Every structure is written in C-alpha cells, then in structure tokens.
mmCIF file of C-alpha atoms in Angstrom:
data_model
loop_
_atom_site.group_PDB
_atom_site.id
_atom_site.type_symbol
_atom_site.label_atom_id
_atom_site.label_comp_id
_atom_site.label_asym_id
_atom_site.label_seq_id
_atom_site.Cartn_x
_atom_site.Cartn_y
_atom_site.Cartn_z
ATOM 1 C CA MET O 1 -23.724 -20.153 -3.109
ATOM 2 C CA GLU O 2 -23.369 -23.494 -1.348
ATOM 3 C CA SER O 3 -25.607 -25.059 -3.999
ATOM 4 C CA ILE O 4 -23.058 -23.979 -6.623
ATOM 5 C CA VAL O 5 -20.263 -25.467 -4.523
ATOM 6 C CA ASN O 6 -22.162 -28.753 -4.270
ATOM 7 C CA PHE O 7 -22.782 -28.689 -8.039
ATOM 8 C CA PHE O 8 -19.030 -28.355 -8.672
ATOM 9 C CA ILE O 9 -18.296 -31.237 -6.323
ATOM 10 C CA GLU O 10 -20.886 -33.472 -7.976
ATOM 11 C CA ARG O 11 -19.789 -32.665 -11.525
ATOM 12 C CA SER O 12 -16.012 -32.657 -10.962
ATOM 13 C CA GLN O 13 -14.201 -35.426 -9.169
ATOM 14 C CA GLY O 14 -11.435 -34.339 -6.817
ATOM 15 C CA VAL O 15 -12.415 -30.642 -6.703
ATOM 16 C CA ASP O 16 -11.474 -29.041 -3.382
ATOM 17 C CA PRO O 17 -14.628 -27.433 -1.872
ATOM 18 C CA LEU O 18 -12.453 -24.830 -0.118
ATOM 19 C CA MET O 19 -11.039 -23.667 -3.455
ATOM 20 C CA VAL O 20 -14.518 -23.401 -4.963
ATOM 21 C CA ARG O 21 -15.780 -21.387 -1.972
ATOM 22 C CA GLN O 22 -12.740 -19.112 -2.155
ATOM 23 C CA MET O 23 -13.263 -18.551 -5.877
ATOM 24 C CA LEU O 24 -16.939 -17.663 -5.405
ATOM 25 C CA GLN O 25 -16.085 -15.434 -2.447
ATOM 26 C CA PHE O 26 -13.620 -13.499 -4.587
ATOM 27 C CA ILE O 27 -16.162 -13.116 -7.398
ATOM 28 C CA VAL O 28 -18.966 -11.757 -5.190
ATOM 29 C CA LEU O 29 -16.581 -9.363 -3.427
ATOM 30 C CA VAL O 30 -15.230 -7.801 -6.646
ATOM 31 C CA PRO O 31 -18.313 -5.557 -7.183
ATOM 32 C CA VAL O 32 -18.270 -4.675 -3.482
ATOM 33 C CA VAL O 33 -14.671 -3.470 -3.696
ATOM 34 C CA ALA O 34 -15.380 -1.618 -6.967
ATOM 35 C CA THR O 35 -18.287 0.189 -5.287
ATOM 36 C CA ILE O 36 -16.189 1.182 -2.272
ATOM 37 C CA ILE O 37 -13.531 2.549 -4.638
ATOM 38 C CA SER O 38 -16.227 4.555 -6.443
ATOM 39 C CA ILE O 39 -17.459 6.029 -3.140
ATOM 40 C CA LEU O 40 -13.939 6.921 -2.026
ATOM 41 C CA ARG O 41 -13.258 8.515 -5.416
ATOM 42 C CA TYR O 42 -16.374 10.617 -5.910
ATOM 43 C CA ILE O 43 -17.554 11.253 -2.332
ATOM 44 C CA VAL O 44 -14.251 11.361 -0.425
ATOM 45 C CA GLY O 45 -12.003 12.432 -3.310
ATOM 46 C CA LEU O 46 -9.172 9.904 -3.070
ATOM 47 C CA ARG O 47 -7.268 9.530 -6.348
ATOM 48 C CA THR O 48 -5.831 6.245 -7.608
ATOM 49 C CA LEU O 49 -3.101 5.270 -10.068
ATOM 50 C CA THR O 50 -5.741 3.669 -12.297
ATOM 51 C CA PRO O 51 -9.385 2.711 -11.661
ATOM 52 C CA TYR O 52 -8.407 -0.963 -11.312
ATOM 53 C CA ALA O 53 -5.151 -0.560 -9.331
ATOM 54 C CA PRO O 54 -6.775 -0.367 -5.841
ATOM 55 C CA LEU O 55 -9.091 -3.264 -6.720
ATOM 56 C CA LEU O 56 -6.139 -5.458 -7.683
ATOM 57 C CA LEU O 57 -4.114 -4.364 -4.662
ATOM 58 C CA THR O 58 -7.041 -5.102 -2.331
ATOM 59 C CA PHE O 59 -7.211 -8.697 -3.545
ATOM 60 C CA VAL O 60 -3.428 -9.006 -3.366
ATOM 61 C CA PHE O 61 -3.789 -8.192 0.351
ATOM 62 C CA PHE O 62 -6.708 -10.605 0.654
ATOM 63 C CA LYS O 63 -4.901 -13.457 -1.084
ATOM 64 C CA LEU O 64 -1.736 -12.899 0.961
ATOM 65 C CA SER O 65 -3.764 -13.233 4.159
ATOM 66 C CA TYR O 66 -3.999 -17.007 3.655
ATOM 67 C CA ILE O 67 -1.500 -18.854 5.849
ATOM 68 C CA SER O 68 -2.983 -22.194 4.778
ATOM 69 C CA ALA O 69 -5.730 -23.407 2.473
ATOM 70 C CA SER O 70 -8.391 -22.604 5.085
ATOM 71 C CA GLN O 71 -6.794 -20.170 7.563
ATOM 72 C CA GLN O 72 -6.340 -16.433 7.201
ATOM 73 C CA ASN O 73 -4.329 -13.820 9.061
ATOM 74 C CA PHE O 74 -5.648 -10.485 7.842
ATOM 75 C CA ILE O 75 -3.052 -8.375 9.635
ATOM 76 C CA LEU O 76 -0.158 -10.413 8.261
ATOM 77 C CA GLY O 77 -1.701 -10.302 4.779
ATOM 78 C CA PHE O 78 -1.803 -6.508 4.904
ATOM 79 C CA ILE O 79 1.769 -6.240 6.225
ATOM 80 C CA ILE O 80 3.169 -8.488 3.475
ATOM 81 C CA GLY O 81 1.059 -6.778 0.827
ATOM 82 C CA LEU O 82 2.202 -3.367 2.054
ATOM 83 C CA PHE O 83 5.823 -4.502 1.864
ATOM 84 C CA LEU O 84 5.341 -5.744 -1.713
ATOM 85 C CA PHE O 85 3.551 -2.561 -2.787
ATOM 86 C CA LEU O 86 6.252 -0.340 -1.290
ATOM 87 C CA ALA O 87 8.882 -2.449 -3.057
ATOM 88 C CA VAL O 88 7.042 -2.033 -6.357
ATOM 89 C CA CYS O 89 6.773 1.745 -5.861
ATOM 90 C CA VAL O 90 10.392 2.273 -4.806
ATOM 91 C CA PHE O 91 12.004 0.078 -7.439
ATOM 92 C CA SER O 92 9.648 1.215 -10.218
ATOM 93 C CA ILE O 93 10.802 4.788 -9.558
ATOM 94 C CA ILE O 94 14.464 3.726 -9.366
ATOM 95 C CA PHE O 95 14.321 1.678 -12.573
ATOM 96 C CA TYR O 96 12.379 4.424 -14.361
ATOM 97 C CA LEU O 97 14.983 7.042 -13.423
ATOM 98 C CA LEU O 98 17.804 4.692 -14.492
ATOM 99 C CA THR O 99 16.220 4.150 -17.916
ATOM 100 C CA LYS O 100 14.912 7.702 -18.344
ATOM 101 C CA GLY O 101 17.906 8.813 -20.404
ATOM 102 C CA ILE O 102 17.773 5.778 -22.693
ATOM 103 C CA ARG O 103 15.838 6.309 -25.931
ATOM 104 C CA LEU O 104 13.435 3.377 -26.019
ATOM 105 C CA HIS O 105 9.828 2.748 -26.952
ATOM 106 C CA TYR O 106 7.418 2.857 -24.008
ATOM 107 C CA VAL O 107 6.665 -0.879 -24.013
ATOM 108 C CA SER O 108 10.374 -1.751 -24.262
ATOM 109 C CA LYS O 109 11.164 0.503 -21.302
ATOM 110 C CA LEU O 110 8.211 -0.994 -19.406
ATOM 111 C CA SER O 111 9.552 -4.482 -20.155
ATOM 112 C CA LEU O 112 12.927 -3.520 -18.678
ATOM 113 C CA ILE O 113 11.268 -2.204 -15.513
ATOM 114 C CA ILE O 114 9.132 -5.335 -15.153
ATOM 115 C CA THR O 115 12.262 -7.443 -15.636
ATOM 116 C CA GLY O 116 13.965 -5.551 -12.821
ATOM 117 C CA LEU O 117 10.909 -5.882 -10.563
ATOM 118 C CA SER O 118 10.744 -9.619 -11.262
ATOM 119 C CA MET O 119 14.347 -10.042 -10.106
ATOM 120 C CA ILE O 120 13.627 -8.010 -6.979
ATOM 121 C CA PHE O 121 10.594 -10.181 -6.214
ATOM 122 C CA VAL O 122 12.724 -13.325 -6.468
ATOM 123 C CA LEU O 123 14.893 -11.871 -3.701
ATOM 124 C CA ILE O 124 11.794 -10.911 -1.693
ATOM 125 C CA ILE O 125 10.404 -14.447 -1.941
ATOM 126 C CA VAL O 126 13.744 -15.860 -0.785
ATOM 127 C CA PHE O 127 13.702 -13.370 2.095
ATOM 128 C CA PHE O 128 10.208 -14.455 3.227
ATOM 129 C CA ALA O 129 11.175 -18.113 2.829
ATOM 130 C CA TYR O 130 14.122 -17.439 5.145
ATOM 131 C CA LEU O 131 11.654 -15.972 7.677
ATOM 132 C CA ASP O 132 9.441 -19.061 7.215
ATOM 133 C CA VAL O 133 6.511 -16.926 6.003
ATOM 134 C CA THR O 134 4.470 -19.098 3.635
ATOM 135 C CA ASN O 135 1.742 -16.611 2.688
ATOM 136 C CA ILE O 136 3.337 -15.836 -0.676
ATOM 137 C CA ILE O 137 3.382 -19.545 -1.571
ATOM 138 C CA TYR O 138 -0.318 -19.936 -0.767
ATOM 139 C CA ALA O 139 -1.076 -16.708 -2.635
ATOM 140 C CA GLY O 140 0.169 -18.267 -5.855
ATOM 141 C CA PRO O 141 2.106 -16.889 -8.841
ATOM 142 C CA LEU O 142 -0.786 -14.837 -10.254
ATOM 143 C CA THR O 143 -0.885 -12.701 -7.102
ATOM 144 C CA ILE O 144 2.813 -11.921 -7.492
ATOM 145 C CA VAL O 145 2.363 -11.134 -11.194
ATOM 146 C CA ILE O 146 -0.448 -8.693 -10.354
ATOM 147 C CA ALA O 147 1.730 -6.997 -7.733
ATOM 148 C CA ILE O 148 4.582 -6.645 -10.224
ATOM 149 C CA LEU O 149 2.307 -5.246 -12.944
ATOM 150 C CA LEU O 150 1.244 -2.437 -10.608
ATOM 151 C CA GLY O 151 4.656 -1.018 -11.472
ATOM 152 C CA GLU O 152 3.255 -0.121 -14.919
ATOM 153 C CA SER O 153 0.664 2.152 -13.306
ATOM 154 C CA ILE O 154 3.373 3.930 -11.335
ATOM 155 C CA MET O 155 5.587 4.294 -14.395
ATOM 156 C CA ALA O 156 2.687 5.703 -16.441
ATOM 157 C CA MET O 157 1.883 8.223 -13.723
ATOM 158 C CA ILE O 158 5.515 9.381 -13.569
ATOM 159 C CA ALA O 159 5.623 9.702 -17.360
ATOM 160 C CA LYS O 160 2.439 11.821 -17.389
ATOM 161 C CA LYS O 161 3.234 13.967 -14.339
ATOM 162 C CA ASN O 162 6.325 13.560 -12.150
ATOM 163 C CA VAL O 163 7.745 11.407 -9.351
ATOM 164 C CA ARG O 164 6.280 13.524 -6.539
ATOM 165 C CA PHE O 165 2.757 13.368 -7.977
ATOM 166 C CA ALA O 166 3.076 9.620 -8.603
ATOM 167 C CA VAL O 167 4.131 9.038 -4.979
ATOM 168 C CA ILE O 168 1.169 11.052 -3.645
ATOM 169 C CA VAL O 169 -1.322 9.170 -5.827
ATOM 170 C CA ALA O 170 0.322 5.849 -4.902
ATOM 171 C CA ILE O 171 -0.228 6.683 -1.220
ATOM 172 C CA GLU O 172 -3.886 7.520 -1.896
ATOM 173 C CA THR O 173 -4.193 4.259 -3.833
ATOM 174 C CA LEU O 174 -2.782 2.415 -0.827
ATOM 175 C CA ILE O 175 -5.232 4.157 1.522
ATOM 176 C CA THR O 176 -8.130 3.259 -0.791
ATOM 177 C CA SER O 177 -7.015 -0.379 -0.954
ATOM 178 C CA GLY O 178 -6.510 -0.494 2.809
ATOM 179 C CA ILE O 179 -10.063 0.722 3.447
ATOM 180 C CA CYS O 180 -11.478 -1.778 0.940
ATOM 181 C CA TYR O 181 -9.428 -4.574 2.497
ATOM 182 C CA ILE O 182 -10.625 -3.764 6.015
ATOM 183 C CA ILE O 183 -14.270 -3.755 4.912
ATOM 184 C CA ILE O 184 -14.189 -7.055 3.002
ATOM 185 C CA SER O 185 -12.197 -8.648 5.833
ATOM 186 C CA ILE O 186 -15.185 -8.192 8.137
ATOM 187 C CA ASN O 187 -16.946 -11.550 8.278
ATOM 188 C CA VAL O 188 -20.402 -9.968 8.336
ATOM 189 C CA VAL O 189 -19.736 -8.258 4.995
ATOM 190 C CA SER O 190 -18.173 -11.238 3.206
ATOM 191 C CA ASN O 191 -20.804 -13.652 4.560
ATOM 192 C CA LEU O 192 -23.644 -11.308 3.573
ATOM 193 C CA PHE O 193 -22.678 -11.210 -0.098
ATOM 194 C CA TYR O 194 -21.653 -14.876 -0.175
ATOM 195 C CA ASN O 195 -24.769 -16.299 1.485
ATOM 196 C CA TRP O 196 -27.261 -13.753 0.085
ATOM 197 C CA PRO O 197 -26.411 -13.086 -3.600
ATOM 198 C CA LEU O 198 -29.421 -10.750 -3.932
ATOM 199 C CA SER O 199 -27.592 -8.323 -1.645
ATOM 200 C CA ILE O 200 -25.771 -7.308 -4.842
ATOM 201 C CA LEU O 201 -28.809 -5.032 -5.338
ATOM 202 C CA ILE O 202 -27.357 -2.851 -2.563
ATOM 203 C CA VAL O 203 -24.194 -2.470 -4.615
ATOM 204 C CA ILE O 204 -26.165 -1.534 -7.737
ATOM 205 C CA LEU O 205 -28.196 1.061 -5.831
ATOM 206 C CA LEU O 206 -25.079 2.601 -4.279
ATOM 207 C CA ASN O 207 -23.421 2.893 -7.698
ATOM 208 C CA ILE O 208 -26.464 4.688 -9.110
ATOM 209 C CA VAL O 209 -26.518 7.134 -6.175
ATOM 210 C CA VAL O 210 -22.756 7.792 -6.329
ATOM 211 C CA GLY O 211 -22.863 8.063 -10.127
ATOM 212 C CA ARG O 212 -25.357 10.928 -9.842
ATOM 213 C CA PHE O 213 -23.513 12.766 -7.076
ATOM 214 C CA LEU O 214 -22.609 16.323 -8.131
ATOM 215 C CA GLY O 215 -21.551 17.878 -4.830
ATOM 216 C CA LEU O 216 -18.122 18.731 -3.505
ATOM 217 C CA ARG O 217 -15.908 15.880 -2.380
ATOM 218 C CA LEU O 218 -14.663 15.674 1.199
ATOM 219 C CA THR O 219 -11.093 16.480 0.159
ATOM 220 C CA GLU O 220 -12.388 19.546 -1.703
ATOM 221 C CA TYR O 221 -14.160 20.762 1.435
ATOM 222 C CA ILE O 222 -10.830 20.444 3.256
ATOM 223 C CA ARG O 223 -8.852 22.023 0.421
ATOM 224 C CA PHE O 224 -11.192 25.011 -0.056
ATOM 225 C CA ARG O 225 -12.355 25.330 3.561
ATOM 226 C CA LYS O 226 -11.142 28.924 3.896
ATOM 227 C CA ILE O 227 -13.129 30.039 0.854
ATOM 228 C CA ILE O 228 -16.221 28.064 1.891
ATOM 229 C CA PHE O 229 -16.198 29.365 5.463
ATOM 230 C CA ARG O 230 -15.529 32.911 4.248
ATOM 231 C CA GLU O 231 -18.561 32.783 1.961
ATOM 232 C CA ASN O 232 -20.712 31.422 4.807
ATOM 233 C CA ASP O 233 -19.648 34.303 7.017
#
C-alpha cells in the first residue's frame, strides 16, 4: 500500500500522506467489517437495522476516534459515537411519534425527521465544543451526515414493526458495530490488511464458508435450548 501512497505523492503536489494512508486503510477495512457483520448475522444471529447500518456505524466510531490528523483515541471515539447513535435513536423515535398522526408521504415525513435530527446535532456539536472535544471536527461533515441518516433505518423499522422491536434491533446493531470496531481497532488486524493486500483472500474464504452455513445460529441455540436439550435426553 505504501507504493500507492508514494504514487499519490509523486503525482499530486501538496497531498497529505496521512490522508492517503487513512483513505486506503478505510478501503481495505470495509470488506473486513462486512465479513464480521456476516459472521455475526449468520453464525451468532445478531440482527441489524439494515445490512449496511452496522458497517456505517463502525466507521463513524473509527472516524470519531481521531483527536488529530495522526492520533487516535479508540475509547473516546466509541464513547462519542455511542452518544451520537443513542441521540439518533431517541430523537428518531420522538420525531416519528410526533409526526405519526400527520398524513404525509414517507419521504416527506423522513425529511421532517432528518430536519429535526440535524437541529439536534447542531446542539450536540456546540455541546462538545463547550467541552473542548475536537473529535467531531476531525471526523468531518460526512461522518455526521452518515450518523444522522441512520435515523432513516430506525424510522423504517418502526414503520414495519413497532418501537419496541426497533429498539431491540438497534441495540443488536450497536453490539455488532461495537464488535467490528474493537476488531479493526487492533493494530495487528489493520496492519495485516493494509500491509498485505493479499490477505483479502482470507475475507473471501470466510464469506464463502459463512454463505454456505446451514446450521442453527448461536442465538437460536439459546432461544430453543429447552427443546434441544429435551430431544438430546
């Protein structure tokens, strides 16, 4: 990957090598996170709001861990990301319930909820600025936009099921993202896929194995343990 970084530097004047490395690191870790999500879904049995929601949330955590252009605080990144995700969940539910009785098209209602979340996030940014926490600034606007748009997944889940079900799945989404975040935060893992691009073959192999898995998931073993143990007896 360093050869690609050097190529960027040679071809583009003024390009920050740290930004190029960070971009490449994000790219090589995307399939890793997607594979972990697949394992947690089909082997463990954790549900998610959407297939991409935990992937996006994982990288929101990762991006928020930067306290400067080159320094990271993984614990602080998770705490801030958790705060933002909880804010999105709580206020998405509140805004959905407030607009539930209003006859509007789905996209119009979604736009109202996103508008409300955007105003809440302005207050959150001011709050973190007051605490002198700069992680959100280094994370950039796109990270905040992604966090806000997670509200659509919550709203869709409420519309299809109910608030209780949406909250449960949101918690499982958070657990999935937390596990992914912990794994990619380990230097050995991130360095392996960054320095050895061919290690992506491990990811491909794991996806093939998981994609062919037909057994019971871990959560199903827990859920139906009485029946399973009774049959074994």
